[in-house]
Coordinates of C-alpha atoms and ligand atoms in Angstrom, one line a residue:
M1 CA -32.0 -62.2 30.1
Q2 CA -31.8 -59.2 32.4
A3 CA -33.3 -55.7 31.6
S4 CA -30.1 -54.0 32.0
T5 CA -29.0 -50.4 31.3
S6 CA -25.7 -51.4 29.7
N7 CA -25.3 -50.9 26.0
R8 CA -24.2 -54.6 25.3
P9 CA -25.8 -55.3 22.0
R10 CA -28.1 -58.3 22.0
V11 CA -29.1 -60.2 19.0
C12 CA -32.7 -61.7 18.9
V13 CA -33.5 -64.2 16.2
P14 CA -37.2 -64.6 15.5
V15 CA -38.4 -68.2 14.6
C16 CA -41.5 -68.1 12.8
E17 CA -42.8 -71.6 12.0
K18 CA -46.0 -73.4 10.9
D19 CA -45.7 -76.3 13.4
L20 CA -44.1 -77.3 16.6
G21 CA -41.4 -79.3 14.9
A22 CA -40.0 -76.8 12.7
L23 CA -40.3 -74.4 15.6
R24 CA -37.9 -76.5 17.6
N25 CA -35.7 -77.0 14.5
G26 CA -35.6 -73.3 13.8
C27 CA -34.7 -72.6 17.5
E28 CA -31.7 -75.1 17.3
L29 CA -30.4 -73.2 14.2
A30 CA -31.1 -69.8 15.8
T31 CA -28.8 -70.8 18.8
E32 CA -25.6 -70.3 16.8
W33 CA -26.2 -66.3 16.3
A34 CA -28.9 -65.6 18.9
D35 CA -28.8 -64.3 22.4
V36 CA -32.3 -64.4 22.7
I37 CA -34.9 -66.4 20.6
E38 CA -38.3 -64.8 19.7
L39 CA -41.0 -67.5 19.4
R40 CA -43.3 -66.1 16.8
L41 CA -46.1 -68.1 18.0
D42 CA -48.7 -66.3 15.7
C43 CA -47.2 -68.2 12.8
L44 CA -48.3 -71.8 14.2
T45 CA -51.1 -72.9 12.1
E46 CA -52.6 -74.7 15.0
L47 CA -52.0 -73.8 18.8
P48 CA -51.1 -76.9 20.6
E49 CA -52.5 -77.8 24.1
Q50 CA -49.0 -77.0 25.6
L51 CA -46.1 -75.5 24.5
P52 CA -42.7 -76.8 24.9
S53 CA -40.4 -75.0 27.5
D54 CA -36.8 -76.2 27.1
F55 CA -34.9 -73.8 25.1
S56 CA -31.3 -73.2 24.9
R57 CA -31.4 -69.4 25.0
P58 CA -33.8 -66.9 26.9
V59 CA -37.0 -66.7 24.8
I60 CA -39.5 -63.8 24.0
L61 CA -43.0 -64.9 23.3
T62 CA -45.0 -63.2 20.5
F63 CA -48.6 -63.7 19.3
R64 CA -49.0 -60.7 16.9
P65 CA -52.3 -60.6 15.1
T66 CA -52.5 -59.8 11.4
E67 CA -53.5 -56.1 11.7
Q68 CA -50.4 -55.3 14.0
G69 CA -48.0 -57.2 11.5
G70 CA -48.5 -60.7 12.8
H71 CA -49.3 -63.7 10.9
R72 CA -52.7 -64.8 12.5
D73 CA -56.1 -63.5 11.9
S74 CA -57.0 -63.8 16.0
T75 CA -59.8 -61.9 17.4
H76 CA -59.2 -59.9 20.9
A77 CA -60.7 -62.8 22.9
E78 CA -58.3 -65.3 21.2
R79 CA -55.3 -63.3 21.9
K80 CA -56.5 -62.6 25.5
A81 CA -57.0 -66.3 25.8
F82 CA -53.5 -67.1 24.5
W83 CA -51.8 -64.9 27.2
T84 CA -53.8 -66.2 30.2
S85 CA -54.1 -70.0 29.2
L86 CA -51.0 -70.9 26.9
A87 CA -48.3 -68.6 27.4
P88 CA -47.8 -69.1 31.2
H89 CA -46.5 -72.7 30.5
I90 CA -43.2 -71.4 29.3
Q91 CA -41.3 -70.2 32.5
S92 CA -39.4 -67.0 32.6
A93 CA -40.1 -66.0 29.1
Y94 CA -40.4 -62.5 28.2
W95 CA -43.8 -61.6 26.7
D96 CA -44.0 -59.2 23.8
V97 CA -47.8 -57.7 24.3
E98 CA -49.2 -55.1 22.2
A99 CA -50.3 -52.1 24.2
D100 CA -54.1 -52.7 23.3
L101 CA -53.9 -55.7 25.7
L102 CA -52.0 -54.5 28.6
A103 CA -55.0 -53.4 30.9
E104 CA -56.8 -56.8 30.4
L105 CA -54.0 -59.0 31.4
S106 CA -52.6 -59.9 34.8
L107 CA -48.8 -59.3 34.1
N108 CA -45.5 -60.0 35.6
W109 CA -44.1 -56.5 34.5
P110 CA -40.5 -57.1 34.8
R111 CA -41.0 -59.8 31.8
I112 CA -42.8 -57.6 29.6
I113 CA -42.1 -55.9 26.3
V114 CA -44.8 -53.6 25.6
S115 CA -45.1 -53.0 21.6
H116 CA -46.2 -51.0 19.0
H117 CA -45.8 -51.2 15.3
D118 CA -46.6 -49.1 12.2
F119 CA -46.0 -50.6 8.9
S120 CA -47.0 -47.3 6.9
G121 CA -44.5 -44.9 8.0
V122 CA -43.3 -42.8 11.1
P123 CA -46.4 -41.5 12.8
D124 CA -46.3 -37.7 13.5
D125 CA -47.1 -38.5 17.3
L126 CA -44.0 -40.9 17.7
E127 CA -42.8 -39.3 20.8
Q128 CA -46.3 -39.4 22.3
I129 CA -46.8 -43.1 21.6
Y130 CA -43.3 -43.5 23.5
E131 CA -44.5 -41.6 26.4
R132 CA -47.7 -43.6 26.6
L133 CA -45.9 -46.8 26.3
A134 CA -43.0 -45.5 28.8
A135 CA -45.6 -44.7 31.3
T136 CA -46.5 -48.3 31.6
P137 CA -44.7 -50.8 34.2
A138 CA -43.5 -52.7 31.1
A139 CA -39.5 -53.6 31.5
V140 CA -39.1 -52.8 27.9
V141 CA -40.8 -50.5 25.3
K142 CA -40.6 -51.7 21.8
I143 CA -41.5 -49.4 18.8
A144 CA -41.1 -50.6 15.0
V145 CA -42.0 -48.0 12.4
Q146 CA -41.7 -48.3 8.6
A147 CA -38.7 -46.0 7.0
N148 CA -40.0 -45.0 3.8
D149 CA -36.9 -42.7 3.3
I150 CA -33.4 -42.9 5.2
T151 CA -34.1 -39.7 6.9
D152 CA -37.0 -41.7 8.8
C153 CA -34.2 -43.2 10.8
L154 CA -33.6 -39.7 12.5
P155 CA -36.9 -39.9 14.7
V156 CA -36.1 -43.7 15.7
F157 CA -32.5 -42.4 16.8
R158 CA -33.8 -39.5 18.5
L159 CA -36.2 -41.8 20.4
L160 CA -33.2 -44.1 21.4
D161 CA -31.1 -40.8 22.7
R162 CA -34.3 -39.9 24.7
A163 CA -34.8 -43.4 26.3
R164 CA -31.1 -43.5 27.3
T165 CA -31.2 -40.1 29.0
E166 CA -34.3 -41.2 30.8
G167 CA -33.2 -44.5 31.8
R168 CA -35.7 -46.4 29.9
E169 CA -35.2 -49.9 28.2
L170 CA -36.2 -49.2 24.5
I171 CA -36.2 -51.4 21.2
A172 CA -36.7 -48.9 18.4
I173 CA -36.5 -49.9 14.8
A174 CA -37.1 -48.2 11.4
M175 CA -38.1 -51.2 9.2
G176 CA -37.5 -51.4 5.4
N177 CA -34.1 -51.2 3.6
A178 CA -34.0 -47.5 4.2
G179 CA -34.1 -48.2 8.1
I180 CA -30.9 -50.7 8.3
A181 CA -28.8 -48.3 10.1
T182 CA -31.2 -48.6 13.1
R183 CA -30.9 -52.3 13.1
I184 CA -27.1 -52.1 12.8
L185 CA -26.2 -49.3 14.8
G186 CA -29.3 -49.4 17.5
P187 CA -27.7 -51.5 20.0
S188 CA -24.6 -49.1 20.2
R189 CA -27.1 -46.2 20.7
G190 CA -29.0 -48.1 23.6
S191 CA -31.6 -50.2 21.9
F192 CA -32.3 -53.0 24.2
L193 CA -31.8 -55.6 21.4
T194 CA -31.8 -55.9 17.6
Y195 CA -33.5 -58.4 15.6
G196 CA -31.6 -60.6 13.1
A197 CA -33.4 -63.1 10.7
L198 CA -32.5 -66.9 10.6
D199 CA -31.7 -66.8 7.0
D200 CA -32.3 -64.6 3.9
E201 CA -35.7 -66.3 3.6
S202 CA -37.1 -66.0 7.2
A203 CA -37.2 -62.2 7.7
T204 CA -40.1 -61.5 9.9
A205 CA -40.2 -57.8 9.1
P206 CA -39.1 -55.6 6.1
G207 CA -35.3 -54.8 6.0
Q208 CA -34.5 -57.3 8.6
V209 CA -30.7 -58.3 8.1
T210 CA -29.6 -62.1 8.7
A211 CA -28.2 -62.4 12.4
R212 CA -25.2 -64.1 10.7
R213 CA -24.5 -60.9 8.9
L214 CA -25.1 -58.6 12.0
R215 CA -22.7 -60.7 13.8
S216 CA -20.2 -61.8 11.3
L217 CA -20.1 -59.1 8.8
Y218 CA -21.2 -55.9 10.7
H219 CA -19.8 -57.0 14.2
V220 CA -22.8 -55.4 15.8
D221 CA -21.3 -56.5 19.2
K222 CA -18.2 -54.4 18.8
I223 CA -19.8 -51.4 17.5
D224 CA -19.8 -48.5 20.3
S225 CA -19.9 -44.9 20.5
D226 CA -16.1 -44.4 19.2
T227 CA -16.8 -46.7 16.1
M228 CA -15.9 -45.0 12.9
I229 CA -18.9 -45.1 10.6
C230 CA -18.6 -45.3 6.8
G231 CA -21.1 -46.5 4.3
L232 CA -22.4 -46.9 0.7
V233 CA -24.9 -44.3 -0.7
G234 CA -27.0 -45.2 -3.6
L235 CA -30.2 -47.0 -5.0
P236 CA -30.0 -49.9 -5.0
V237 CA -27.6 -50.8 -2.6
M238 CA -28.6 -54.0 -0.9
H239 CA -26.9 -56.3 -3.7
S240 CA -23.5 -54.5 -2.9
V241 CA -20.5 -56.3 -2.0
S242 CA -18.6 -53.3 -0.8
P243 CA -19.7 -54.0 2.9
Y244 CA -18.1 -57.2 2.7
I245 CA -14.6 -55.4 1.3
H246 CA -14.7 -52.6 3.9
N247 CA -15.7 -54.5 7.0
A248 CA -13.0 -57.1 6.3
A249 CA -10.6 -54.4 5.7
F250 CA -11.6 -52.7 9.2
E251 CA -11.4 -56.2 11.0
S252 CA -7.9 -57.0 9.2
E253 CA -6.3 -53.6 10.3
G254 CA -7.8 -53.8 13.8
I255 CA -9.8 -50.6 13.2
N256 CA -13.0 -49.9 15.4
G257 CA -15.0 -49.3 12.1
V258 CA -18.3 -50.4 10.4
Y259 CA -19.4 -50.1 6.8
L260 CA -23.1 -50.2 6.0
P261 CA -25.5 -49.8 3.0
F262 CA -27.5 -46.5 3.1
E263 CA -30.3 -46.9 0.6
V264 CA -30.8 -43.1 -0.6
R265 CA -33.6 -41.6 -2.8
D266 CA -32.8 -37.9 -2.2
A267 CA -29.2 -37.7 -1.9
K268 CA -29.2 -33.9 -1.3
E269 CA -31.6 -34.3 1.8
F270 CA -29.5 -37.1 3.1
F271 CA -26.4 -35.0 2.9
R272 CA -28.1 -32.2 4.7
R273 CA -29.9 -33.8 7.4
M274 CA -27.8 -36.9 8.1
V275 CA -24.3 -36.1 6.7
H276 CA -23.0 -32.8 6.8
P277 CA -21.5 -31.8 10.1
R278 CA -22.9 -28.4 9.8
S279 CA -26.4 -29.2 9.3
R280 CA -26.7 -32.7 10.2
E281 CA -29.6 -33.8 12.8
L282 CA -27.7 -36.8 14.2
S283 CA -24.9 -36.9 16.2
W284 CA -22.6 -40.0 15.0
N285 CA -19.2 -40.6 14.1
L286 CA -19.6 -40.6 10.3
R287 CA -16.2 -40.6 8.5
G288 CA -16.8 -41.6 4.9
L289 CA -19.1 -42.6 2.2
S290 CA -18.8 -44.5 -1.2
V291 CA -21.2 -43.1 -3.7
T292 CA -22.5 -45.1 -6.4
A293 CA -25.4 -44.9 -9.1
P294 CA -27.4 -42.6 -9.3
H295 CA -25.9 -40.2 -7.0
K296 CA -22.3 -39.7 -8.3
Q297 CA -23.0 -36.4 -10.0
T298 CA -25.7 -35.0 -7.2
V299 CA -23.5 -35.4 -4.3
M300 CA -21.0 -33.0 -5.8
E301 CA -23.4 -30.1 -5.0
C302 CA -23.2 -31.2 -1.3
L303 CA -19.5 -30.9 -0.8
D304 CA -17.1 -28.1 0.4
W305 CA -14.2 -29.3 -1.7
I306 CA -13.7 -31.8 -4.5
D307 CA -10.4 -33.0 -5.9
S308 CA -9.3 -32.3 -9.4
T309 CA -9.5 -35.9 -10.8
A310 CA -13.2 -36.0 -9.7
H311 CA -13.9 -32.5 -11.2
E312 CA -12.5 -33.6 -14.6
I313 CA -14.3 -36.9 -14.5
G314 CA -17.6 -35.1 -13.2
A315 CA -18.4 -37.7 -10.6
V316 CA -17.6 -38.3 -7.1
N317 CA -17.4 -41.8 -5.7
T318 CA -15.8 -41.0 -2.2
V319 CA -16.8 -38.6 0.4
V320 CA -14.7 -37.8 3.5
V321 CA -16.0 -36.1 6.6
D322 CA -12.9 -33.9 7.6
R323 CA -14.0 -32.2 10.9
D324 CA -16.9 -29.9 9.6
R325 CA -16.1 -30.3 5.9
L326 CA -17.0 -32.8 3.3
L327 CA -14.4 -33.7 0.9
G328 CA -15.0 -35.5 -2.5
Y329 CA -12.8 -37.6 -4.4
N330 CA -12.9 -40.1 -7.4
T331 CA -11.2 -43.5 -7.0
D332 CA -12.9 -45.2 -10.0
A333 CA -10.4 -44.0 -12.5
A334 CA -7.2 -45.2 -10.4
G335 CA -8.9 -48.4 -9.3
F336 CA -10.0 -49.1 -13.1
I337 CA -6.4 -48.4 -14.4
E338 CA -4.1 -50.3 -11.9
P339 CA -5.3 -53.9 -12.7
L340 CA -5.0 -53.2 -16.4
L341 CA -1.6 -51.9 -16.2
V342 CA -0.6 -54.8 -14.1
R343 CA -2.1 -57.1 -17.0
V344 CA -0.9 -55.1 -20.1
G345 CA 2.1 -53.1 -18.9
S346 CA 2.2 -49.7 -20.7
L347 CA -0.8 -48.2 -22.5
R348 CA 1.1 -45.5 -24.3
D349 CA -0.4 -45.6 -27.8
A350 CA -2.4 -48.7 -27.3
T351 CA -5.8 -48.6 -29.0
V352 CA -8.6 -49.0 -26.7
A353 CA -12.3 -49.5 -27.2
V354 CA -14.5 -48.7 -24.3
V355 CA -18.0 -50.0 -24.7
G356 CA -20.7 -47.7 -23.0
A357 CA -20.9 -44.2 -22.2
G358 CA -22.1 -43.8 -18.7
G359 CA -20.1 -43.2 -15.3
A360 CA -17.9 -46.2 -15.5
A361 CA -16.9 -45.3 -19.0
R362 CA -16.2 -41.9 -18.1
A363 CA -13.5 -42.8 -15.4
A364 CA -12.1 -45.4 -17.7
V365 CA -11.7 -42.8 -20.6
Y366 CA -10.0 -40.2 -18.1
A367 CA -7.6 -42.7 -16.8
L368 CA -6.7 -44.2 -20.3
R369 CA -6.0 -40.6 -21.6
Q370 CA -3.7 -40.2 -18.6
Q371 CA -1.9 -43.0 -19.7
N372 CA -1.6 -41.8 -23.5
A373 CA -3.8 -44.6 -24.9
V374 CA -5.8 -44.0 -28.1
V375 CA -9.3 -44.4 -26.9
T376 CA -12.6 -44.8 -29.0
V377 CA -16.0 -45.0 -27.3
F378 CA -18.4 -47.5 -28.8
A379 CA -22.1 -46.7 -27.5
R380 CA -25.5 -47.0 -28.6
D381 CA -26.3 -43.4 -27.7
A382 CA -24.1 -41.4 -30.0
E383 CA -24.8 -38.0 -28.2
K384 CA -23.8 -39.3 -24.9
A385 CA -20.6 -41.0 -26.3
K386 CA -19.4 -37.6 -27.8
L387 CA -19.6 -35.8 -24.1
L388 CA -16.6 -38.0 -23.3
G389 CA -14.3 -36.0 -25.6
V390 CA -12.8 -38.7 -27.6
S391 CA -13.7 -40.5 -30.9
C392 CA -16.6 -42.4 -30.7
E393 CA -18.3 -45.2 -32.9
S394 CA -21.8 -46.9 -33.3
L395 CA -21.9 -50.1 -31.0
E396 CA -24.2 -52.0 -33.7
G397 CA -22.1 -54.2 -36.1
A398 CA -19.1 -52.8 -34.5
S399 CA -15.6 -54.7 -35.3
F400 CA -12.9 -54.5 -32.7
A401 CA -10.1 -56.2 -34.9
G402 CA -6.9 -54.1 -34.6
Y403 CA -7.8 -53.1 -31.0
D404 CA -5.3 -53.9 -28.2
V405 CA -8.0 -53.5 -25.4
V406 CA -11.7 -53.8 -25.4
I407 CA -13.6 -52.7 -22.2
N408 CA -17.1 -53.4 -21.3
A409 CA -18.5 -50.6 -19.2
T410 CA -22.1 -51.4 -19.7
P411 CA -24.4 -53.6 -17.4
L412 CA -24.5 -56.6 -20.2
G413 CA -23.5 -59.5 -18.6
S414 CA -24.8 -59.2 -15.1
G415 CA -28.3 -58.7 -13.3
A416 CA -31.1 -58.9 -15.7
Y417 CA -28.8 -59.1 -18.6
I418 CA -26.7 -61.9 -17.4
D419 CA -26.8 -63.9 -20.6
Q420 CA -26.0 -61.0 -22.7
T421 CA -22.6 -59.8 -24.0
P422 CA -21.9 -56.4 -25.9
V423 CA -19.3 -58.2 -28.0
T424 CA -19.0 -61.6 -29.3
S425 CA -16.0 -63.7 -30.0
E426 CA -16.2 -63.1 -33.8
Q427 CA -15.7 -59.3 -33.2
L428 CA -12.8 -59.8 -30.8
N429 CA -10.3 -61.2 -33.6
G430 CA -6.8 -60.2 -33.0
V431 CA -7.7 -58.2 -29.7
R432 CA -5.1 -58.6 -27.1
C433 CA -6.9 -58.2 -23.9
V434 CA -10.7 -57.9 -22.8
Y435 CA -11.4 -56.2 -19.5
D436 CA -15.1 -56.5 -18.3
L437 CA -15.9 -54.2 -15.5
I438 CA -18.7 -56.4 -14.3
Y439 CA -17.6 -58.1 -11.1
N440 CA -20.6 -60.3 -10.4
P441 CA -20.7 -62.8 -11.6
R442 CA -16.8 -63.1 -11.9
E443 CA -16.9 -64.8 -15.1
T444 CA -19.2 -63.2 -17.5
R445 CA -20.4 -64.4 -20.9
L446 CA -18.0 -61.6 -22.4
L447 CA -14.9 -63.0 -20.7
R448 CA -16.0 -66.6 -22.2
E449 CA -16.2 -65.0 -25.7
A450 CA -12.8 -63.5 -25.0
V451 CA -11.4 -66.9 -24.2
A452 CA -12.9 -68.3 -27.4
A453 CA -11.2 -65.6 -29.4
G454 CA -7.6 -66.5 -27.7
C455 CA -7.7 -62.8 -25.8
E456 CA -6.1 -62.3 -22.4
N457 CA -9.0 -61.6 -20.0
L458 CA -9.5 -59.4 -17.0
G459 CA -13.0 -59.1 -14.7
G460 CA -14.1 -56.3 -12.6
L461 CA -13.4 -57.5 -9.1
E462 CA -9.7 -56.3 -9.3
M463 CA -11.3 -52.8 -9.9
L464 CA -13.8 -53.2 -7.4
I465 CA -11.1 -53.8 -4.8
S466 CA -8.6 -51.5 -6.0
Q467 CA -10.9 -48.4 -5.9
A468 CA -12.0 -49.6 -2.5
K469 CA -8.5 -49.9 -1.1
L470 CA -8.0 -46.2 -2.1
Q471 CA -11.3 -45.2 -0.3
F472 CA -10.3 -47.1 2.6
E473 CA -7.0 -45.2 2.8
L474 CA -8.6 -41.9 2.6
W475 CA -10.9 -42.3 5.5
T476 CA -8.2 -44.3 7.7
G477 CA -4.9 -43.5 6.3
K478 CA -4.2 -47.1 6.3
K479 CA -3.6 -49.4 3.1
P480 CA -5.6 -52.4 3.8
S481 CA -4.2 -55.8 3.5
M482 CA -6.1 -59.3 3.2
I483 CA -8.9 -57.7 1.1
N484 CA -8.4 -60.1 -1.9
E485 CA -8.6 -63.1 0.5
A486 CA -11.9 -61.8 2.2
M487 CA -13.4 -61.3 -1.2
S488 CA -12.6 -64.6 -2.7
N489 CA -14.8 -66.0 -0.1
V490 CA -17.9 -63.9 -1.0
L491 CA -18.1 -64.0 -4.7
Ligands
NAP1 P1 -24.2 -46.3 -16.3 O1 -23.9 -44.8 -15.6 O2 -25.7 -46.5 -16.2 O3 -23.8 -46.6 -17.8 C1 -24.2 -47.7 -18.5 C2 -23.7 -47.5 -19.8 O4 -24.2 -48.7 -20.4 C3 -24.7 -46.5 -20.5 O5 -23.9 -46.0 -21.5 C4 -25.7 -47.3 -21.2 O6 -26.3 -46.7 -22.3 C5 -24.9 -48.6 -21.4 N1 -26.2 -49.6 -21.6 C6 -27.0 -50.1 -20.9 N2 -27.9 -51.1 -21.2 C7 -27.2 -51.2 -22.6 C8 -27.3 -52.1 -23.7 N3 -28.5 -53.0 -23.6 N4 -26.8 -52.1 -24.8 C9 -25.8 -51.1 -25.0 N5 -25.5 -50.3 -23.9 C10 -26.1 -50.4 -22.9 O7 -23.6 -47.5 -15.5 P2 -22.0 -47.4 -14.8 O8 -22.0 -46.7 -13.7 O9 -21.2 -46.7 -15.9 O10 -21.9 -48.9 -14.8 C11 -21.6 -49.7 -15.8 C12 -21.1 -51.1 -15.5 O11 -19.9 -51.0 -15.0 C13 -22.0 -51.9 -14.5 O12 -22.2 -53.2 -14.8 C14 -21.3 -51.7 -13.2 O13 -21.5 -52.8 -12.1 C15 -19.7 -51.7 -13.8 N6 -18.9 -50.9 -12.8 C16 -17.9 -51.7 -12.1 C17 -17.2 -51.3 -11.3 C18 -16.1 -51.7 -10.7 O14 -15.6 -51.6 -9.6 N7 -15.7 -53.2 -11.3 C19 -17.2 -49.7 -10.9 C20 -18.3 -49.0 -11.7 C21 -19.1 -49.6 -12.6 P3 -27.4 -45.6 -22.4 O15 -26.6 -44.4 -22.0 O16 -27.7 -45.4 -23.7 O17 -28.4 -46.0 -21.5

């Protein structure tokens, strides 16, 4: 590994194991995705007399004390002893040394990464910390801070811009889910490398994405300054399958684009500081956003123009960055209705029961009315149901006999409610088709109830893909193919 000034991304996989056998094993597994392997020697329960030296990738040695985010309660003297006696056995490794030890060691500076970690937040004196570390002869400076909000990515990106203009090698990371953009986009903005976990259970820092996903989902090696950036804004977003849909679509259409999860608490601040071209503090090629709960209404206040469908539904799920303007759309309604029409044909005068009165129900009711269906909302909260402007009934003890279509627009059947169903087979007697908007799991308890009652059934994945295709077209002008195939490998 050469300390180079090129922007070629490098993925480093940390291996943190309790004994040498497991460490060797981990290194072998890491080889598939790593350019560089970080040996987290602070994870070893007992330090051996000698360390192995035959690795199939360049290595970084790390011996981090607990108080700086490591796994070992070692004294200053023990840390010093490690670097002077044990570490030199591994030839030509990079050493990741905390700043407080630098002055006390005799170091081969071209192999030194000098590091600073802050697990509580972004320190006010971040720039000064960088200046102090950059003033040492170390080959690479590493600064990792905790992102408590997505806007905490801004000072980290600023630091990368500064290091690039100063010709200094820097690894800068905002840890935590809110900082994931720095891990995925960092190398394209000059970060010396980015860290990727061996698997979902092995992350050595908060928010660390697996190396496999960095490479095979986000294609981190291909991201450059021309890459079109899109993403999903919501809270939570880390469970979402949208990155699988859109990144597969970019890949299949040969478009230089990447789609990331943006975990956002305060949508207005995110739009002001990072999204709106007239106010943002970040220069990036942001092209579009998907918007999910709880921000579909709030973002409407941040846009320059909203299309009439989104206005009528009262929610925006898609944002397009069009030069210096932000445009808002809603693709949920069209994405919802398309698979249903394919399944049942015309909905004119069809009687349709929508269960739930939240955002998805709102888009469904809008689309169904456009098709001249006769819609009734069944909800536990009558006041909320009334706001949808169609007839409504209580969900408790409801019978759906005589309805052509029953739609589930509640979370019952997914996540914490995975074993639940809003409607049982007895209530579905005589219903033609049951449409569950839940897409994960693909087969919900409601769909099983529908089969038991002899109804046709339709899951939510078709809607998810259908609305995503419309989003993709809004951002790129292209209709994506291959999405269905890509999705069947994921869910
Ligand atoms: P939302 O705005 O939070 O609305 C959820 C609705 O479900 C509310 O009316 C809520 O009632 C009701 N509800 C929640 N728990 C309930 C319970 N235990 N019993 C009865 N009703 C209950 O959520 P959303 O955005 O509309 O999403 C709803 C579902 O649709 C989610 O599972 C989501 O994954 C799915 N969805 C799928 C797609 C797709 O592309 N396939 C797109 C959007 C949404 P209260 O108002 O009384 O709390």
